[in-house]
Amino acid sequence: MTTLSAAVGRTLAACGIRHAFGVVGGGNILATAALTASGVRYTAARHEGGAMAMADAYYRATGEVAVCTTTHGPGLANAATPLAEAVKNRSGVVLLCGDAPLAGPRPHDIDQSAFAASLGVPVVRLSDPATARREIAGAVRTARARQCPVAVFIPGDLSGAPVPADEPGPALNTEPGAEPGTAVGPAPAGPSAAGYPVAAYPVADGPAGAAPPQDLARAVAALAGARRPLLLAGLGAWRSGAGKILLELGDRLGALYATTVMASGLFHDSPWSLGVCGGFADPAAAALAGEADVIVAFGARLDTFTLHGGRILDPAATVVQVDLTAGPTADRVDVHVRGDAAAVAAQLLDALDALAALDAPAPPPPGWRSGATARALPAGWAARPYEDASAGGRIDPRTLTSALARLLPAQRTVVLDGGHFIGWPAMYWRIPDPAGLVFTGAAFQSIGLGLAGAVGAAVGRPDRTVVAAVGDGGALMGLSELDTLIRTGRPALVVVYDDAAYGFEEHMYAPQGADSATMTFADTDFAGVARALGAAAATVRTVDDLDVVRSWRDRGAPGTLLLDCKVVSGVVAPYLADLIAPRTAG
């Protein structure tokens, strides 16, 4: 006899799930056993929130749907913050949980369906063992095609219920099919094992994500008159596999290129790349972006961070947004084109070529891709001088981060937690491609998910060394998953920017009268904690203390090395200084 719990685990494996992260309890332990028995790799987290963050990071690093599994009630509630983050980041994850019995809730149960729905998570609550396999296959299909978390709940009184004999294979097919209420279409693009994106995903309007003709015409009209076009790529462009066609389109237009933070590295091989657009941008790059007269954003939501509070773009510039959303996601957008980034870029290239054939070309204007522009392209933050503020046994974070940039393994996945410190890695560390950056907490404005995110990235991309940057506040919030990271045995470098404070809040709000005692703390011995958990560790107060990284790297980067970096608290990252300035002026 096959029980429902066993059928759940086997079906997920049959649908191509390769990895699961979780914390087991009465509501999910038997389904988890079926997962592992079916060959799905499993990483045991220390906290349900950590498990969810791991599954989210795994998707970001690999493009593959993973499972996060928790027990009912508090197990689900503990996963709320990273679950909301995964929703806002559009990460494909299947959340497998126990649930209240169909016969009625127990005193300790909550309305889990309402809870998940409040976070924007589609819910599949199994109620009939005879249809469970189809419903689970539909959940996996939805997670892939819609790029979103999907919750599958197993009622407590159905866990051991008998399930009819296995249905034929096609019933579990996750290719386009006819499951009512689920998204239909192939998996969205994500990086392959080699780090390159694969096939695009469809939208409702037009084949293969093509833009409606009226939208496309408005975009072509804007570009036909452009003198200084800028192509801005976001995470949606990476997931659609648009990198190559965007480079071709840019060459046709004589454009410059930039990316959002989440798409870092997409254009790093182009001599006409400005790098990241937004608060982390090199001043020379920001100045050039401000000269653009037409900006076409592909797969980018154009949030306040990308636009740096409106400081980046010329107010007179025309902004075209190409995205799968039904309408513009920012007030700054002048023309919205609904469609897949790669498909629309190809349409635009064809349309511009058609104009040229009619003797109405839009040639690259002299000056934008000239020698003068090339000389103005940014050399990077590392080339900009600053006065080293290291003092009193604490290291300037700029000095620390630029020195580490020369020591990091070339093939790496950079994992960022949230906090003031994020400016330093974003400024000084090269990202190999968008799959090489997992920025946790950015979408939901949270901290504490970085160590868990490092686990998901490490097991998802074993061909790359994880470099996790966390603040002391976030490190302590997610400290339990440092143990999980160490247990994986994967190469991982953890850099703790320890200013003994919630640095963002201290710099932003102390000048406005906030009580510093609520934001500052005594130093924590993170190196001692890491050693107690089985990692190698060092306390860093000077550049010389980083020799341990060189030694670790030269020995093949065995296991986890944690750097407890005692950084100067008074050095403010440029992105935050720009945000603070209007608040303190006058």
XYZ file of C-alpha atoms in Angstrom:
586
model
C 0.000 0.000 0.000
C 1.203 3.517 -0.837
C 0.313 6.185 1.702
C -0.330 9.790 0.814
C 2.928 10.883 2.460
C 4.864 8.362 0.398
C 3.068 9.390 -2.791
C 3.913 13.060 -2.142
C 7.629 12.365 -1.850
C 7.747 10.026 -4.826
C 5.763 12.396 -7.033
C 8.013 15.351 -6.281
C 11.019 13.243 -7.194
C 9.303 12.088 -10.390
C 8.698 15.729 -11.292
C 12.417 16.389 -11.305
C 12.963 17.840 -7.840
C 16.606 17.201 -6.951
C 17.076 18.905 -3.584
C 15.044 19.625 -0.465
C 15.764 21.716 2.607
C 13.813 21.427 5.799
C 13.130 20.824 9.443
C 11.088 17.717 10.148
C 8.181 17.317 12.558
C 5.036 15.276 12.810
C 3.368 16.972 9.857
C 6.084 16.344 7.287
C 8.504 13.710 8.519
C 7.033 10.804 6.559
C 6.785 12.787 3.308
C 10.396 13.843 3.803
C 11.385 10.207 4.279
C 9.732 9.392 0.956
C 11.642 12.256 -0.684
C 15.010 10.966 0.466
C 14.079 7.366 -0.350
C 13.299 8.521 -3.885
C 16.789 9.957 -4.332
C 16.102 13.615 -3.549
C 19.080 15.122 -1.705
C 18.158 16.645 1.625
C 19.806 19.340 3.740
C 18.607 19.483 7.335
C 18.348 23.103 8.442
C 18.343 24.298 12.049
C 15.360 26.632 11.604
C 12.425 26.624 9.217
C 13.220 30.178 8.156
C 16.692 29.002 7.247
C 15.280 26.103 5.222
C 13.090 28.466 3.216
C 15.979 30.866 2.580
C 18.110 27.921 1.431
C 15.499 26.798 -1.098
C 15.138 30.372 -2.355
C 18.927 30.765 -2.757
C 19.169 27.369 -4.469
C 16.685 28.539 -7.100
C 18.505 31.833 -7.603
C 21.851 30.094 -8.053
C 20.652 27.228 -10.266
C 17.290 28.111 -11.824
C 15.931 24.791 -10.492
C 12.905 24.407 -8.245
C 13.731 23.044 -4.791
C 11.530 21.902 -1.925
C 11.357 23.516 1.489
C 9.597 21.268 3.948
C 8.333 22.094 7.440
C 5.829 20.770 9.897
C 2.462 22.444 10.382
C 1.712 25.555 12.445
C 4.887 27.005 13.939
C 6.979 25.344 11.240
C 5.169 27.330 8.582
C 5.035 30.500 10.688
C 8.801 30.375 11.216
C 9.302 30.385 7.441
C 7.225 33.534 6.860
C 9.973 36.122 6.302
C 12.024 34.208 3.710
C 8.789 32.981 2.125
C 7.712 36.580 1.563
C 11.198 37.302 0.221
C 10.900 34.397 -2.242
C 7.515 35.678 -3.441
C 8.870 39.151 -4.085
C 11.997 37.753 -5.733
C 9.914 35.460 -7.989
C 11.691 32.280 -6.914
C 10.349 28.870 -7.841
C 10.028 26.827 -4.642
C 7.608 24.143 -3.476
C 6.802 24.575 0.215
C 5.706 21.213 1.605
C 3.959 21.378 4.999
C 1.713 19.460 7.276
C -1.689 21.031 7.978
C -4.776 20.829 10.140
C -6.915 17.690 9.674
C -9.769 17.788 7.185
C -12.020 16.831 10.071
C -11.371 20.172 11.717
C -8.596 22.211 13.312
C -6.898 21.195 16.526
C -6.378 23.757 19.299
C -2.863 24.505 18.072
C -3.716 24.836 14.367
C -3.923 28.048 12.344
C -5.562 28.791 9.006
C -2.468 28.025 6.954
C -4.130 28.604 3.594
C -5.095 32.131 4.587
C -1.652 32.690 6.060
C 0.112 31.633 2.857
C -2.333 33.533 0.662
C -1.643 36.717 2.650
C 1.967 36.447 1.501
C 0.954 35.914 -2.120
C 1.616 32.166 -2.185
C -0.659 29.866 -4.249
C -1.889 26.954 -2.114
C -2.600 23.318 -2.956
C -4.324 21.693 0.055
C -4.551 17.985 -0.613
C -8.025 16.622 0.095
C -8.426 13.529 -2.074
C -5.722 10.845 -2.228
C -6.938 9.863 -5.682
C -5.993 13.246 -7.179
C -2.947 14.023 -5.017
C -0.338 13.103 -7.611
C -1.868 15.362 -10.244
C -2.176 18.234 -7.801
C 1.458 17.922 -6.728
C 2.631 17.788 -10.343
C 0.563 20.898 -11.001
C 2.204 22.659 -8.054
C 5.665 21.943 -9.438
C 4.571 23.145 -12.863
C 3.223 26.371 -11.371
C 6.429 27.021 -9.412
C 8.449 26.613 -12.600
C 6.275 28.461 -15.075
C 5.162 31.337 -12.857
C 8.463 31.626 -11.007
C 6.862 31.658 -7.582
C 6.656 29.649 -4.370
C 3.720 27.222 -4.187
C 2.546 25.685 -0.911
C 1.436 22.044 -0.739
C -0.346 21.224 2.524
C -0.907 17.682 3.808
C -3.847 17.505 6.267
C -2.925 15.579 9.398
C -5.644 12.961 8.986
C -4.616 12.193 5.387
C -0.918 11.622 5.944
C -1.269 7.867 6.188
C -4.291 7.508 3.891
C -3.954 4.899 1.116
C -3.423 6.183 -2.409
C -4.531 4.321 -5.543
C -1.853 2.572 -7.566
C 0.598 4.819 -9.370
C -0.842 6.527 -12.424
C 0.963 6.249 -15.773
C 3.973 8.518 -16.270
C 2.248 11.123 -18.494
C -0.042 12.021 -15.594
C 2.986 13.417 -13.804
C 4.413 15.183 -16.826
C 5.431 18.729 -15.928
C 5.557 19.905 -19.521
C 2.625 22.047 -20.781
C -0.557 20.262 -19.913
C -4.132 20.673 -18.832
C -4.103 20.949 -15.058
C -6.925 23.344 -14.166
C -5.762 26.216 -12.017
C -2.054 25.786 -12.698
C 0.283 27.740 -14.936
C 0.946 26.133 -18.287
C 4.254 26.356 -20.105
C 7.888 25.293 -19.921
C 10.128 26.157 -17.031
C 11.338 29.752 -16.930
C 14.918 30.357 -17.859
C 17.644 29.934 -15.341
C 21.356 29.276 -15.462
C 22.430 25.823 -16.542
C 25.162 23.913 -14.772
C 27.669 25.994 -16.720
C 26.049 29.246 -15.597
C 24.390 30.123 -18.895
C 20.652 30.796 -19.229
C 18.370 28.479 -21.133
C 14.988 28.697 -22.879
C 12.658 31.664 -22.491
C 9.232 31.431 -20.867
C 5.924 32.414 -22.487
C 3.333 35.044 -21.639
C -0.311 35.205 -22.554
C 0.050 37.807 -25.321
C 1.661 36.421 -28.451
C 3.884 33.433 -29.136
C 7.119 32.974 -27.191
C 6.627 36.145 -25.173
C 6.361 38.538 -28.106
C 5.146 42.072 -27.432
C 1.768 43.315 -28.697
C 2.271 45.324 -31.915
C 1.073 48.613 -30.436
C 3.509 48.364 -27.525
C 6.366 47.464 -29.821
C 5.658 50.382 -32.160
C 5.943 52.885 -29.299
C 9.269 51.394 -28.214
C 10.636 51.450 -31.773
C 9.594 55.088 -32.141
C 11.459 56.007 -28.960
C 14.601 54.193 -30.051
C 14.480 55.534 -33.610
C 15.011 59.027 -32.233
C 17.563 58.090 -29.567
C 20.925 59.820 -29.579
C 22.304 58.274 -26.396
C 20.450 55.002 -25.696
C 21.092 52.928 -22.581
C 20.014 49.282 -22.282
C 19.340 48.321 -18.670
C 18.972 44.618 -17.878
C 17.372 43.187 -14.758
C 16.963 39.691 -13.383
C 14.123 39.023 -15.830
C 16.507 39.547 -18.734
C 18.916 36.983 -17.298
C 16.182 34.440 -16.662
C 14.892 34.826 -20.213
C 18.345 34.274 -21.719
C 18.426 37.770 -23.224
C 22.108 38.584 -22.693
C 23.346 37.812 -26.214
C 20.465 39.462 -28.078
C 20.723 42.567 -25.881
C 24.396 42.906 -26.794
C 23.428 42.668 -30.475
C 20.665 45.234 -30.016
C 23.051 47.554 -28.205
C 25.600 47.282 -31.009
C 22.868 48.081 -33.535
C 21.891 51.198 -31.564
C 25.330 52.266 -30.430
C 24.055 51.942 -26.864
C 25.746 51.609 -23.509
C 24.782 48.813 -21.120
C 23.961 48.641 -17.422
C 22.333 46.144 -15.083
C 20.387 46.140 -11.871
C 22.187 44.712 -8.841
C 20.375 41.397 -9.266
C 21.642 41.061 -12.843
C 25.245 41.959 -11.969
C 27.794 40.520 -14.377
C 25.503 40.107 -17.362
C 27.508 42.556 -19.519
C 30.877 42.478 -17.765
C 32.701 41.350 -20.934
C 31.475 44.319 -22.985
C 33.748 47.365 -23.268
C 30.603 49.521 -23.247
C 29.242 48.318 -19.910
C 28.635 50.804 -17.106
C 28.220 48.017 -14.562
C 25.490 48.345 -11.950
C 22.894 51.103 -12.187
C 21.805 52.600 -8.878
C 23.299 53.557 -5.569
C 26.239 51.157 -5.948
C 27.250 52.659 -9.304
C 30.694 54.139 -9.785
C 30.290 57.968 -10.034
C 31.634 57.944 -13.599
C 29.070 55.310 -14.566
C 26.286 57.233 -12.862
C 27.284 60.397 -14.734
C 27.157 58.619 -18.093
C 23.802 57.003 -17.274
C 22.506 60.485 -16.529
C 23.339 61.535 -20.100
C 21.156 58.842 -21.696
C 18.146 60.197 -23.556
C 16.362 56.833 -23.968
C 16.606 54.020 -21.431
C 15.142 50.612 -22.237
C 14.829 48.433 -19.137
C 14.498 44.712 -19.854
C 13.154 42.517 -17.061
C 13.774 45.171 -14.399
C 11.195 46.488 -11.944
C 12.901 49.911 -11.712
C 12.597 50.207 -7.960
C 13.957 53.105 -5.965
C 17.288 51.314 -5.478
C 17.887 50.867 -9.198
C 16.910 54.477 -9.840
C 18.707 55.583 -6.656
C 15.762 57.639 -5.527
C 15.492 59.288 -8.949
C 19.095 60.525 -8.974
C 20.414 58.325 -11.779
C 18.411 59.243 -14.881
C 17.890 62.554 -16.641
C 14.324 63.700 -15.837
C 13.870 64.480 -19.548
C 14.909 60.995 -20.683
C 12.367 58.559 -22.105
C 12.106 55.333 -20.113
C 10.833 52.182 -21.830
C 10.108 49.170 -19.618
C 9.980 45.657 -21.112
C 8.549 43.265 -18.563
C 6.015 40.480 -18.106
C 3.905 42.646 -15.809
C 0.553 43.902 -17.053
C 1.622 47.527 -16.629
C 4.527 49.719 -15.536
C 5.999 49.059 -12.100
C 7.359 52.585 -11.587
C 6.022 56.092 -12.146
C 9.181 56.902 -14.099
C 8.127 54.650 -17.016
C 6.966 56.433 -20.186
C 6.421 53.385 -22.415
C 5.536 49.920 -21.115
C 5.992 46.864 -23.332
C 4.547 43.631 -22.032
C 6.648 40.700 -23.096
C 9.616 38.462 -22.507
C 12.939 40.306 -22.492
C 14.681 38.089 -25.052
C 11.678 37.922 -27.391
C 11.078 41.676 -27.327
C 14.772 42.451 -27.842
C 14.692 40.269 -30.961
C 11.554 42.058 -32.162
C 13.182 45.443 -31.649
C 16.286 44.362 -33.538
C 14.159 43.115 -36.449
C 12.112 46.320 -36.464
C 15.196 48.535 -36.529
C 16.647 46.477 -39.366
C 13.360 46.890 -41.245
C 13.605 50.653 -40.814
C 17.112 50.583 -42.202
C 15.885 48.645 -45.236
C 13.390 51.457 -45.870
C 16.217 53.999 -45.854
C 15.111 55.240 -42.470
C 18.005 54.082 -40.318
C 18.733 55.176 -36.771
C 22.541 55.117 -36.938
C 24.654 55.135 -33.793
C 25.285 58.835 -33.164
C 28.871 60.084 -33.057
C 30.041 60.716 -29.529
C 28.101 58.154 -27.458
C 30.372 55.250 -28.380
C 33.357 57.467 -29.063
C 36.838 57.557 -27.659
C 35.680 60.251 -25.242
C 32.950 57.984 -23.911
C 35.387 55.103 -23.636
C 37.742 57.267 -21.593
C 34.850 58.233 -19.321
C 33.828 54.625 -18.635
C 34.386 53.671 -15.012
C 37.626 52.065 -13.925
C 35.810 50.821 -10.842
C 35.704 51.744 -7.195
C 39.085 50.106 -6.589
C 40.705 52.844 -8.703
C 39.191 55.654 -6.633
C 41.406 57.033 -3.864
C 40.170 57.459 -0.313
C 41.666 58.259 3.043
C 42.065 55.023 4.988
C 40.138 55.374 8.241
C 41.530 52.243 9.921
C 42.283 53.016 13.576
C 41.999 51.671 17.097
C 42.204 48.018 16.115
C 39.398 48.328 13.527
C 39.806 48.161 9.742
C 38.314 50.518 7.168
C 35.638 48.469 5.328
C 36.894 49.799 1.981
C 40.410 48.620 2.731
C 39.081 45.246 3.876
C 36.822 44.676 0.897
C 39.274 45.807 -1.789
C 42.011 43.624 -0.259
C 39.647 40.633 -0.201
C 38.791 41.208 -3.865
C 42.339 40.156 -4.744
C 42.082 36.981 -2.667
C 38.675 35.573 -3.561
C 38.373 32.485 -5.772
C 37.557 33.465 -9.358
C 34.675 30.991 -9.597
C 32.434 32.163 -6.797
C 28.870 32.779 -5.731
C 28.592 35.933 -3.669
C 25.806 35.780 -1.076
C 24.777 39.039 0.578
C 22.663 39.550 3.661
C 20.934 42.876 4.227
C 22.466 45.831 6.058
C 24.596 48.925 5.642
C 27.679 46.853 4.757
C 26.209 45.639 1.434
C 27.672 48.661 -0.314
C 31.228 47.432 0.095
C 30.989 44.013 -1.652
C 28.719 45.547 -4.300
C 31.356 48.192 -5.000
C 34.545 46.129 -4.903
C 33.775 42.484 -5.738
C 33.323 41.289 -9.301
C 30.264 39.130 -9.895
C 30.835 36.454 -12.593
C 27.227 36.470 -13.817
C 23.760 36.983 -12.314
C 23.721 33.393 -11.015
C 26.843 34.323 -9.081
C 24.972 36.757 -6.822
C 22.378 35.761 -4.235
C 21.246 38.956 -2.514
C 19.038 37.804 0.331
C 16.576 40.143 1.978
C 16.702 42.778 -0.755
C 13.158 42.222 -1.997
C 11.521 42.175 1.462
C 13.991 44.505 3.202
C 14.986 41.930 5.805
C 18.242 40.818 7.374
C 19.365 37.514 8.833
C 18.987 35.268 5.768
C 22.566 35.422 4.470
C 24.043 32.381 6.235
C 21.099 30.238 5.190
C 21.341 31.606 1.654
C 24.981 30.540 1.598
C 23.880 26.954 2.246
C 21.444 26.931 -0.681
C 24.030 28.434 -3.016
C 26.766 26.078 -1.837
C 24.817 22.870 -2.419
C 23.258 24.190 -5.648
C 26.514 25.248 -7.302
C 29.309 23.038 -5.945
C 31.460 24.173 -8.875
C 31.703 27.623 -7.270
C 33.017 28.717 -3.899
C 30.477 30.568 -1.784
C 31.563 33.934 -0.424
C 28.980 35.148 2.083
C 29.017 38.728 3.356
C 26.930 39.415 6.436
C 26.664 42.117 9.069
C 26.965 41.353 12.762
C 23.230 41.933 13.277
C 22.165 39.598 10.479
C 24.806 37.044 11.426
C 23.412 36.771 14.934
C 19.834 36.547 13.662
C 20.708 33.622 11.384
C 23.539 32.130 13.417
C 21.963 28.683 13.641
C 22.527 28.140 9.925
C 26.276 28.676 10.270
C 26.193 25.177 11.718
C 24.323 23.961 8.627
C 26.837 25.611 6.308
C 29.717 23.961 8.134
C 27.972 20.587 8.009
C 27.641 20.728 4.225
C 31.444 20.532 3.946
C 31.321 22.816 0.910
C 33.986 25.506 0.427
C 32.625 28.711 1.937
C 34.155 31.989 3.039
C 32.020 33.951 5.504
C 32.934 37.615 5.923
C 31.293 39.251 8.948
C 31.335 43.047 8.770
C 31.273 43.591 12.508
C 30.721 47.220 13.492
C 28.887 46.182 16.683
C 25.750 47.977 15.535
C 22.779 47.992 13.231
C 24.803 50.243 10.966
C 22.100 51.307 8.520
C 19.803 52.475 11.287
C 22.627 54.140 13.199
C 23.776 56.205 10.222
C 20.282 56.969 8.964
C 18.402 57.716 12.164
C 20.847 58.745 14.869
C 21.173 62.194 13.245
C 17.388 62.447 13.474
C 17.390 61.850 17.212
C 17.123 58.056 17.502
C 18.593 56.557 20.670
C 21.990 55.055 19.786
C 21.691 52.621 22.677
C 18.962 50.803 20.740
C 21.283 50.259 17.766
C 24.754 49.545 19.175
C 26.168 46.541 21.002
C 29.330 45.104 22.497
C 31.648 43.207 20.170
C 30.788 39.579 19.476
C 33.506 36.945 19.154
C 32.250 35.450 15.895
C 35.578 33.715 15.324
C 35.255 31.907 18.635
C 31.678 30.852 17.849
C 32.701 29.574 14.414
C 35.536 27.508 15.854
C 33.179 26.025 18.428
C 30.931 24.891 15.574
C 33.830 23.308 13.669
C 34.898 26.008 11.211
C 38.261 27.649 10.703
C 38.161 31.289 11.746
C 40.202 34.443 12.191
C 39.654 37.884 13.664
C 40.571 40.586 11.155
C 41.772 44.013 12.295
C 44.400 44.716 9.609
C 45.104 43.664 6.031
C 47.866 41.373 7.297
C 45.213 39.305 9.071
C 43.864 38.306 5.652
C 46.824 36.023 4.983
C 44.621 33.273 6.366
C 42.416 33.602 3.281
C 45.339 33.126 0.918
C 46.433 30.045 2.827
C 42.889 28.625 2.862
C 42.472 29.247 -0.858
C 45.861 27.725 -1.714
C 44.914 24.575 0.212
C 41.847 24.140 -2.002
C 39.400 26.086 0.197
C 38.515 23.216 2.552
C 35.262 23.675 4.440
C 34.135 26.947 6.002
C 36.442 29.814 6.884
C 34.859 32.680 8.847
C 36.450 36.121 9.083
C 35.323 38.199 12.056
C 36.169 41.615 10.603
C 36.175 44.409 13.164
C 35.336 47.330 10.897
C 35.351 51.049 11.564
C 31.773 52.110 12.204
C 32.075 55.715 11.046
C 32.683 55.068 7.334
C 29.381 55.460 5.491
C 28.810 53.704 2.165
C 28.179 56.161 -0.712
C 24.713 54.779 -1.468
C 23.614 55.469 2.097
C 25.371 58.830 2.274
C 23.292 59.912 -0.733
C 20.102 58.816 1.018
C 21.063 60.570 4.252
C 22.078 63.872 2.661
C 18.546 65.181 1.874
C 17.398 64.299 5.402
C 20.204 66.209 7.084
C 20.419 69.181 4.700
C 19.498 72.487 6.273
